[in-house]
Short mmCIF file of C-alpha atoms and ligand atoms in Angstrom, two decimals:
data_model
loop_
_atom_site.label_atom_id
_atom_site.label_comp_id
_atom_site.label_asym_id
_atom_site.label_seq_id
_atom_site.Cartn_x
_atom_site.Cartn_y
_atom_site.Cartn_z
CA MET A 1 -13.40 14.05 -2.93
CA ILE A 2 -12.19 10.61 -1.77
CA ASN A 3 -13.25 9.93 1.79
CA PRO A 4 -11.29 7.23 3.64
CA TRP A 5 -14.00 6.97 6.31
CA SER A 6 -16.91 6.47 3.94
CA SER A 7 -18.21 3.07 2.88
CA ALA A 8 -18.40 4.29 -0.72
CA GLN A 9 -16.74 2.25 -3.43
CA TYR A 10 -14.67 3.97 -6.10
CA PHE A 11 -15.02 1.89 -9.24
CA ASP A 12 -14.35 4.48 -11.97
CA TYR A 13 -10.62 3.91 -11.99
CA GLU A 14 -9.96 5.94 -15.17
CA LYS A 15 -11.69 8.95 -13.62
CA LEU A 16 -9.66 8.56 -10.45
CA ILE A 17 -6.47 8.58 -12.49
CA LYS A 18 -7.54 11.72 -14.37
CA GLU A 19 -8.92 13.72 -11.44
CA PHE A 20 -6.52 12.85 -8.64
CA GLY A 21 -3.19 12.71 -10.47
CA ILE A 22 -2.71 9.01 -9.78
CA GLN A 23 -0.31 7.43 -12.29
CA LYS A 24 -0.77 4.17 -14.17
CA PRO A 25 1.99 1.68 -13.30
CA ASN A 26 4.49 0.79 -16.03
CA ASN A 27 5.36 -2.83 -16.82
CA TYR A 28 8.40 -3.11 -14.58
CA PHE A 29 6.88 -5.17 -11.78
CA ASN A 30 6.20 -8.67 -13.07
CA PHE A 31 3.59 -9.73 -10.55
CA PHE A 32 0.14 -10.96 -11.47
CA MET A 33 -1.60 -8.04 -9.75
CA PHE A 34 0.35 -5.63 -11.96
CA ARG A 35 0.10 -7.78 -15.11
CA ARG A 36 -3.69 -7.93 -14.77
CA HIS A 37 -4.02 -4.25 -13.81
CA LEU A 38 -5.48 -5.20 -10.43
CA VAL A 39 -2.94 -2.61 -9.31
CA PHE A 40 -4.42 0.18 -11.41
CA GLY A 41 -2.56 3.20 -10.06
CA GLU A 42 0.48 4.41 -8.19
CA ARG A 43 2.23 7.39 -6.73
CA GLY A 44 6.02 7.52 -6.69
CA LEU A 45 6.47 3.88 -7.66
CA GLU A 46 9.56 4.83 -9.67
CA TYR A 47 11.43 5.11 -6.34
CA ILE A 48 10.75 1.45 -5.63
CA GLU A 49 11.73 0.49 -9.16
CA TYR A 50 15.00 2.41 -8.69
CA ALA A 51 15.66 0.72 -5.32
CA VAL A 52 15.03 -2.76 -6.76
CA LYS A 53 17.15 -2.15 -9.88
CA ASN A 54 20.02 -0.76 -7.82
CA LYS A 55 19.69 -3.25 -4.97
CA ILE A 56 19.10 -0.48 -2.44
CA LYS A 57 17.24 -1.33 0.75
CA PHE A 58 13.60 -0.22 0.76
CA ASN A 59 10.60 -0.65 3.04
CA ALA A 60 7.10 -1.99 2.51
CA MET A 61 4.40 -0.95 4.93
CA THR A 62 0.80 -1.91 5.57
CA GLY A 63 -1.63 -1.96 8.44
CA LEU A 64 -4.48 -4.07 9.68
CA MET A 65 -7.61 -3.28 11.63
CA PRO A 66 -8.00 -6.06 14.21
CA SER A 67 -11.75 -6.41 13.95
CA GLY A 68 -13.77 -9.15 12.32
CA GLN A 69 -12.16 -11.73 10.14
CA MET A 70 -9.58 -11.50 7.39
CA HIS A 71 -11.24 -12.16 4.06
CA LEU A 72 -10.20 -12.56 0.45
CA GLY A 73 -10.63 -8.83 -0.24
CA ASN A 74 -8.11 -7.74 2.37
CA LYS A 75 -5.68 -10.49 1.37
CA LEU A 76 -4.65 -8.43 -1.68
CA SER A 77 -2.47 -5.92 0.19
CA ILE A 78 -0.59 -8.77 1.83
CA ASP A 79 -0.11 -10.48 -1.53
CA GLN A 80 1.68 -7.32 -2.65
CA ILE A 81 3.63 -6.97 0.59
CA ILE A 82 4.91 -10.55 0.20
CA TYR A 83 5.84 -9.78 -3.41
CA PHE A 84 7.78 -6.63 -2.44
CA GLN A 85 9.43 -8.56 0.40
CA SER A 86 10.62 -11.10 -2.20
CA LEU A 87 12.25 -8.16 -4.03
CA GLY A 88 14.18 -7.16 -0.91
CA ALA A 89 11.83 -4.92 1.09
CA ASP A 90 11.98 -4.73 4.87
CA VAL A 91 8.34 -5.14 5.89
CA TYR A 92 6.50 -3.26 8.63
CA ILE A 93 2.90 -3.95 9.62
CA ALA A 94 0.94 -1.75 12.01
CA VAL A 95 -1.90 -3.27 14.00
CA ALA A 96 -4.41 -0.45 14.52
CA ASP A 97 -5.49 -1.62 17.95
CA LEU A 98 -5.96 1.90 19.32
CA GLU A 99 -8.20 2.81 16.39
CA SER A 100 -10.30 -0.34 16.77
CA TYR A 101 -10.62 0.46 20.49
CA ALA A 102 -11.63 4.08 19.84
CA THR A 103 -13.99 3.45 16.93
CA ARG A 104 -15.36 -0.02 17.64
CA GLY A 105 -14.89 -0.51 21.37
CA ILE A 106 -12.63 -3.54 20.90
CA SER A 107 -10.40 -4.04 23.93
CA LEU A 108 -6.64 -4.10 23.36
CA GLU A 109 -6.53 -7.73 24.54
CA LYS A 110 -9.21 -8.77 22.08
CA ALA A 111 -7.52 -6.78 19.31
CA HIS A 112 -4.26 -8.62 20.01
CA GLU A 113 -5.99 -11.99 19.85
CA THR A 114 -7.84 -11.10 16.64
CA ALA A 115 -4.74 -9.68 14.97
CA VAL A 116 -2.72 -12.80 15.70
CA ASN A 117 -5.31 -15.48 14.98
CA GLU A 118 -7.31 -13.94 12.16
CA TYR A 119 -4.61 -12.01 10.33
CA ILE A 120 -0.97 -12.56 11.22
CA ALA A 121 -1.13 -16.38 11.29
CA ASN A 122 -2.62 -16.26 7.78
CA TYR A 123 0.02 -13.77 6.59
CA ILE A 124 2.76 -16.17 7.70
CA SER A 125 1.00 -19.16 6.13
CA MET A 126 0.66 -17.18 2.89
CA GLY A 127 4.44 -16.81 2.78
CA LEU A 128 5.29 -13.64 4.68
CA LYS A 129 8.87 -13.95 5.91
CA PRO A 130 10.03 -12.53 9.28
CA CYS A 131 9.32 -8.82 9.52
CA LYS A 132 8.34 -6.13 12.03
CA ILE A 133 4.72 -6.22 13.18
CA TYR A 134 3.78 -3.81 15.96
CA PHE A 135 0.72 -2.69 17.87
CA GLN A 136 -0.05 1.03 17.68
CA SER A 137 -0.74 1.14 21.41
CA GLU A 138 2.82 -0.02 22.11
CA ASN A 139 4.79 2.03 19.60
CA PHE A 140 6.06 5.27 21.09
CA ASP A 141 8.01 6.12 17.92
CA THR A 142 4.77 6.55 15.98
CA GLU A 143 3.07 8.34 18.85
CA ASN A 144 5.93 10.83 19.18
CA LEU A 145 6.27 11.28 15.44
CA SER A 146 2.57 11.95 14.91
CA TYR A 147 2.89 14.76 17.48
CA ILE A 148 5.86 16.21 15.61
CA LEU A 149 4.10 15.86 12.23
CA SER A 150 1.10 17.76 13.58
CA ASN A 151 3.27 20.87 13.72
CA GLU A 152 3.56 20.84 9.92
CA THR A 153 -0.13 20.79 9.03
CA ASN A 154 -3.21 22.78 9.92
CA MET A 155 -6.99 22.53 9.92
CA ASN A 156 -7.40 24.25 6.57
CA GLU A 157 -5.27 21.61 4.91
CA LEU A 158 -7.13 18.75 6.60
CA LYS A 159 -10.45 20.32 5.64
CA ALA A 160 -9.31 20.56 2.01
CA ILE A 161 -8.04 16.97 1.87
CA TYR A 162 -10.69 15.20 3.92
CA GLY A 163 -13.68 17.53 3.75
CA LEU A 164 -13.62 17.94 7.54
CA THR A 165 -15.98 20.46 9.08
CA ASP A 166 -16.04 22.22 12.45
CA SER A 167 -18.12 19.38 13.82
CA SER A 168 -15.82 16.60 12.59
CA SER A 169 -14.51 14.26 15.24
CA MET A 170 -10.95 15.00 16.37
CA LEU A 171 -10.27 11.35 15.59
CA HIS A 172 -10.35 12.41 11.95
CA VAL A 173 -7.62 14.91 12.74
CA ASN A 174 -5.50 12.49 14.76
CA SER A 175 -5.94 9.43 12.59
CA PRO A 176 -4.27 10.77 9.40
CA LEU A 177 -1.28 11.93 11.44
CA ILE A 178 -0.97 8.56 13.14
CA GLN A 179 -1.13 6.84 9.76
CA ALA A 180 1.52 9.18 8.36
CA ALA A 181 3.67 8.42 11.41
CA ASP A 182 3.12 4.68 10.93
CA VAL A 183 4.63 4.92 7.46
CA LEU A 184 7.29 7.59 8.02
CA HIS A 185 8.65 6.21 11.30
CA THR A 186 10.09 3.28 9.33
CA GLN A 187 12.62 5.80 7.98
CA LEU A 188 13.83 7.03 11.37
CA ASN A 189 17.57 6.73 11.74
CA HIS A 190 17.49 4.00 14.37
CA LEU A 191 15.39 1.84 12.03
CA GLY A 192 17.65 2.22 8.99
CA GLY A 193 17.22 5.85 7.98
CA PRO A 194 15.69 7.33 4.82
CA ARG A 195 14.47 4.73 2.37
CA ALA A 196 12.00 4.43 -0.45
CA THR A 197 8.85 3.01 1.14
CA ILE A 198 5.99 1.31 -0.65
CA VAL A 199 2.47 1.33 0.80
CA PRO A 200 -0.09 -0.85 -1.06
CA VAL A 201 -3.60 0.48 -0.43
CA GLY A 202 -7.13 0.70 -1.75
CA VAL A 203 -7.82 3.98 -3.48
CA ASP A 204 -9.98 5.16 -0.56
CA GLN A 205 -6.71 5.64 1.33
CA ASP A 206 -5.30 8.10 -1.21
CA PRO A 207 -5.99 11.19 0.97
CA HIS A 208 -3.72 9.67 3.65
CA ILE A 209 -1.07 8.96 1.02
CA ARG A 210 -1.17 12.53 -0.32
CA LEU A 211 -0.88 13.98 3.17
CA MET A 212 2.02 11.77 4.22
CA ARG A 213 3.89 12.50 0.99
CA ASP A 214 3.49 16.24 1.53
CA LEU A 215 4.53 15.97 5.17
CA ALA A 216 7.63 13.98 4.21
CA LYS A 217 8.65 16.76 1.82
CA ARG A 218 8.09 19.49 4.40
CA PHE A 219 10.59 17.93 6.82
CA ARG A 220 13.37 17.80 4.25
CA ILE A 221 16.20 20.31 4.14
CA TYR A 222 17.17 19.42 0.56
CA ASN A 223 14.36 19.77 -1.94
CA VAL A 224 15.23 18.20 -5.28
CA LYS A 225 13.48 19.56 -8.37
CA ILE A 226 13.62 19.20 -12.12
CA GLU A 227 13.99 22.60 -13.80
CA ASP A 228 14.57 23.02 -17.54
CA GLY A 229 15.61 19.39 -17.85
CA LYS A 230 18.23 19.62 -15.11
CA ILE A 231 18.28 18.98 -11.39
CA SER A 232 18.19 21.84 -8.90
CA VAL A 233 18.44 21.41 -5.14
CA TYR A 234 16.92 24.02 -2.84
CA ILE A 235 17.90 24.32 0.81
CA LYS A 236 15.05 24.96 3.21
CA GLY A 237 15.35 27.38 6.13
CA SER A 238 16.42 30.92 6.84
CA ASP A 239 19.80 30.20 8.43
CA ASP A 240 23.12 30.60 6.62
CA PRO A 241 22.93 27.77 4.07
CA LYS A 242 26.66 27.59 3.33
CA ASN A 243 27.43 24.45 5.32
CA LYS A 244 24.41 22.62 3.95
CA ILE A 245 25.17 23.64 0.38
CA ASP A 246 28.83 22.65 0.73
CA MET A 247 27.85 19.31 2.26
CA ALA A 248 25.51 18.54 -0.67
CA ILE A 249 28.01 19.68 -3.30
CA LYS A 250 30.71 17.50 -1.76
CA LEU A 251 28.40 14.49 -2.02
CA LEU A 252 27.24 15.27 -5.56
CA SER A 253 30.75 16.00 -6.80
CA GLY A 254 31.84 12.65 -5.42
CA HIS A 255 29.20 11.09 -7.69
CA GLY A 256 30.55 12.91 -10.73
CA TYR A 257 28.11 15.82 -10.85
CA GLU A 258 29.22 19.37 -11.63
CA CYS A 259 27.43 21.86 -9.39
CA ASN A 260 26.95 25.61 -9.26
CA ALA A 261 25.90 27.09 -5.94
CA ASN A 262 23.84 30.21 -5.41
CA TYR A 263 24.03 30.99 -1.70
CA GLU A 264 21.60 33.88 -1.93
CA TYR A 265 18.90 31.72 -3.54
CA ARG A 266 19.85 28.78 -1.30
CA ALA A 267 20.18 26.70 -4.46
CA ILE A 268 22.47 24.22 -6.15
CA TYR A 269 22.24 23.73 -9.92
CA VAL A 270 23.50 20.35 -11.09
CA LYS A 271 24.86 21.13 -14.56
CA ASN A 272 25.50 17.68 -16.02
CA SER A 273 22.26 16.13 -14.77
CA SER A 274 19.07 14.97 -16.45
CA PRO A 275 15.54 14.32 -15.10
CA GLU A 276 16.41 10.62 -14.71
CA ASP A 277 18.94 11.58 -12.03
CA LYS A 278 16.28 12.99 -9.70
CA ILE A 279 15.58 9.80 -7.75
CA LYS A 280 19.23 8.93 -7.27
CA ILE A 281 20.09 12.48 -6.16
CA ASP A 282 17.04 12.67 -3.88
CA ILE A 283 17.80 9.35 -2.16
CA ASP A 284 21.54 10.07 -1.84
CA LEU A 285 20.87 13.52 -0.40
CA ALA A 286 18.26 12.18 2.04
CA VAL A 287 20.77 9.69 3.40
CA GLU A 288 23.38 12.46 3.70
CA GLU A 289 20.81 14.81 5.24
CA SER A 290 19.92 12.24 7.90
CA LYS A 291 23.28 13.05 9.52
CA ILE A 292 21.95 16.52 10.42
CA ASN A 293 18.16 16.00 10.28
CA ASP A 294 16.29 13.32 12.23
CA PHE A 295 13.39 13.53 9.74
CA ALA A 296 15.04 13.38 6.30
CA PHE A 297 12.14 11.41 4.89
CA ILE A 298 11.86 10.14 1.34
CA GLU A 299 8.29 10.60 0.10
CA PRO A 300 6.48 7.27 0.49
CA SER A 301 5.26 5.54 -2.67
CA ALA A 302 1.87 3.88 -3.02
CA THR A 303 0.13 1.34 -5.20
CA PHE A 304 -3.64 1.42 -5.53
CA GLN A 305 -5.44 -1.87 -6.02
CA LYS A 306 -8.89 -2.49 -7.37
CA LEU A 307 -11.54 -3.64 -4.97
CA GLU A 308 -12.73 -7.21 -5.34
CA THR A 309 -16.48 -7.45 -5.89
CA GLY A 310 -18.58 -9.19 -3.25
CA LEU A 311 -20.10 -12.57 -4.10
CA LYS A 312 -23.52 -10.96 -4.03
CA GLY A 313 -22.40 -8.14 -6.34
CA GLY A 314 -21.45 -4.71 -4.92
CA LYS A 315 -19.19 -4.37 -1.95
CA MET A 316 -17.59 -7.16 0.06
CA SER A 317 -18.91 -6.35 3.49
CA SER A 318 -18.92 -8.13 6.83
CA SER A 319 -22.49 -6.85 7.24
CA VAL A 320 -23.38 -9.19 4.34
CA PRO A 321 -21.59 -12.39 5.44
CA ASP A 322 -22.33 -14.25 2.20
CA SER A 323 -20.67 -11.48 0.17
CA LEU A 324 -17.20 -12.52 1.31
CA ILE A 325 -15.06 -15.54 2.05
CA SER A 326 -13.19 -15.35 5.32
CA LEU A 327 -9.80 -17.02 5.35
CA ASN A 328 -11.00 -18.96 8.38
CA ASP A 329 -14.17 -20.22 6.66
CA SER A 330 -14.43 -23.98 6.42
CA GLU A 331 -14.12 -25.44 2.95
CA SER A 332 -17.80 -26.37 2.96
CA GLU A 333 -18.84 -22.87 4.05
CA ALA A 334 -16.75 -21.26 1.29
CA THR A 335 -18.17 -23.69 -1.26
CA ARG A 336 -21.72 -22.87 -0.17
CA LYS A 337 -21.09 -19.14 -0.57
CA ILE A 338 -19.55 -19.57 -4.01
CA LYS A 339 -22.44 -21.79 -5.15
CA HIS A 340 -24.85 -18.99 -4.18
CA ALA A 341 -22.84 -16.19 -5.78
CA VAL A 342 -24.22 -14.01 -8.54
CA THR A 343 -22.52 -14.49 -11.92
CA GLY A 344 -22.18 -12.88 -15.32
CA GLY A 345 -23.85 -15.89 -16.90
CA LYS A 346 -26.94 -16.05 -19.08
CA GLN A 347 -30.37 -17.16 -17.89
CA THR A 348 -30.25 -20.58 -19.56
CA VAL A 349 -27.58 -23.08 -20.56
CA GLU A 350 -28.71 -22.71 -24.18
CA GLU A 351 -28.19 -18.94 -24.11
CA GLN A 352 -24.84 -19.35 -22.37
CA LYS A 353 -23.69 -21.75 -25.10
CA LYS A 354 -24.98 -19.45 -27.82
CA TYR A 355 -23.87 -16.03 -26.54
CA GLY A 356 -21.26 -16.82 -23.89
CA GLY A 357 -21.12 -15.34 -20.39
CA ASN A 358 -19.73 -12.02 -19.20
CA PRO A 359 -16.71 -12.62 -16.94
CA ASP A 360 -16.09 -8.86 -16.73
CA ILE A 361 -19.02 -8.46 -14.35
CA CYS A 362 -18.75 -11.84 -12.64
CA PRO A 363 -17.54 -12.12 -9.01
CA VAL A 364 -16.87 -15.83 -9.54
CA TYR A 365 -14.45 -14.96 -12.34
CA GLU A 366 -12.79 -12.53 -9.93
CA LEU A 367 -12.03 -15.45 -7.63
CA TYR A 368 -9.82 -16.77 -10.43
CA LYS A 369 -8.47 -13.39 -11.48
CA TYR A 370 -7.58 -12.10 -8.00
CA HIS A 371 -6.42 -15.32 -6.38
CA ASN A 372 -4.64 -17.41 -8.99
CA SER A 373 -1.23 -16.34 -10.31
CA ASP A 374 -1.32 -18.65 -13.36
CA ASP A 375 -2.00 -16.25 -16.26
CA LYS A 376 -2.68 -18.96 -18.83
CA TYR A 377 -5.22 -20.70 -16.63
CA VAL A 378 -7.06 -17.49 -15.79
CA GLN A 379 -7.08 -16.44 -19.46
CA ARG A 380 -8.50 -19.85 -20.38
CA VAL A 381 -11.34 -19.40 -17.87
CA TYR A 382 -12.06 -15.98 -19.40
CA ASP A 383 -12.00 -17.25 -22.99
CA GLU A 384 -14.12 -20.31 -22.22
CA CYS A 385 -16.71 -18.15 -20.50
CA LYS A 386 -16.86 -15.63 -23.35
CA GLY A 387 -16.91 -18.43 -25.90
CA GLY A 388 -19.86 -20.21 -24.32
CA VAL A 389 -18.00 -23.42 -23.56
CA ARG A 390 -17.93 -22.82 -19.78
CA MET A 391 -21.12 -23.15 -17.76
CA CYS A 392 -21.63 -21.32 -14.50
CA GLY A 393 -22.39 -24.40 -12.39
CA SER A 394 -19.16 -26.23 -13.19
CA CYS A 395 -17.26 -22.93 -13.16
CA LYS A 396 -18.41 -22.30 -9.58
CA THR A 397 -17.46 -25.85 -8.59
CA GLU A 398 -13.96 -25.34 -9.99
CA ALA A 399 -13.59 -21.94 -8.28
CA ALA A 400 -14.80 -23.47 -5.00
CA GLU A 401 -12.22 -26.27 -5.31
CA ASN A 402 -9.44 -23.74 -5.85
CA ILE A 403 -10.46 -21.54 -2.93
CA SER A 404 -11.03 -24.58 -0.69
CA ALA A 405 -7.52 -25.82 -1.47
CA MET A 406 -6.14 -22.45 -0.37
CA LEU A 407 -8.24 -22.44 2.83
CA LYS A 408 -7.14 -26.01 3.57
CA MET A 409 -3.49 -25.03 3.18
CA LEU A 410 -3.97 -22.02 5.51
CA GLY A 411 -5.75 -24.18 8.08
CA GLU A 412 -3.06 -26.86 8.00
CA LYS A 413 -0.26 -24.34 8.42
CA LYS A 414 -1.91 -22.27 11.15
CA ASP A 415 -0.33 -23.94 14.21
CA GLU A 416 3.09 -23.92 12.60
CA SER A 417 2.66 -20.22 11.74
CA LEU A 418 1.54 -19.34 15.27
CA GLY A 419 4.72 -21.00 16.53
CA LYS A 420 6.83 -18.51 14.55
CA LEU A 421 5.29 -15.34 15.96
CA ASP A 422 8.43 -14.33 17.86
CA ASN A 423 10.13 -13.69 14.51
CA TYR A 424 7.43 -11.18 13.60
CA LEU A 425 6.01 -9.32 16.60
CA ILE A 426 8.19 -6.52 17.90
CA LYS A 427 8.13 -5.45 21.50
CA ARG A 428 7.07 -2.11 22.90
CA SER A 429 9.45 0.69 21.83
CA SER A 430 10.80 3.07 24.44
S1 LIG B 1 -18.94 -19.26 -16.58
FE1 LIG B 1 -17.86 -18.69 -14.74
S2 LIG B 1 -16.87 -16.79 -15.24
FE2 LIG B 1 -18.43 -17.10 -16.75
S3 LIG B 1 -20.20 -16.01 -16.00
FE3 LIG B 1 -20.40 -18.13 -15.32
S4 LIG B 1 -19.48 -18.18 -13.28
FE4 LIG B 1 -18.83 -16.30 -14.29
#
């Protein structure tokens, strides 16, 4: 079981793919995190591919916990968000100020200050364009929606997904529903209606992703399925389905599909369809459905990224300050941490020259691999290490120079970024 509240790391990515039904991404997205398999898994990513190919609006969503400092490890989700924004996504970012208040005792004022100074200013300096960033404590849409979503799940389901017991905190009941509402509210009609929505996460968040995808489906009237190589659409409910069936057939016929209706089975069979039509039909029907259903959600998609190893090996953790580089570290502080990092190198220079190092277990190599988009350069570092022509001392110096240059850029842009906040922070919803 994957537990989003545990500090466990999930490094056996192949096993995760096999046991939890996570898919491996195809080669469509030409971004270094995909090319290098740092994004190792996905759910429903074909919806985003379809939206990009067909120039249909889609959303990208992430959240931040306003505690501590932003570090290199939690920069990776934003790297993806900025990439998806460059492909046309409307971006939403939730600041989990209520959660940090409830679980860590951080006041809402302090959470606001931390979110802006430690996270959002860096996001803007990294290249995030204007988007919608909100504080959970101020967003009544998500609050109301989480209440409505709660009517479509029960304790048995939450126990099965999260391993909750009778003594589990009710926060672990509320929190998944709030997170589902954070993602799904971006598809409410007054915010643009049903859209494919991408959520880049670490794999520890997969239980939340599975729940929100299931909840999205449960609110739909039109359920699109592939049966015997063709598309069928089932109409949820126990009312007379005639109007809903006729409405869907009118839409599908307008797109050139030939449909047979079975009113008794509440079903439409799309005769001249193929499995490849599922996404198009699902999105088109969701948009049509939103005229009669306030919650015609399209199942959110997710990408799962690998976790960057801490500089001391193991997890990057704020409880081990030298295991991570904060984006607000000074250049000298970052350099010091990198110089003291563990490596995949051999004990002596002679052995390193003779046998080569092991970049595959080296956190210094990960600084190149996770934070430099130049494939040729990163491959050269890998080959030189393996070939014994790269020594750990100079390799660390080079990595420290690269990271310092990035920190310097972020520092220099910070005031300018803070001056642009009005284009990002959205006001309390009513
Ligand atoms: S040479 Fe660089 S990449 Fe190779 S083991 Fe040493 S520090 Fe790591």
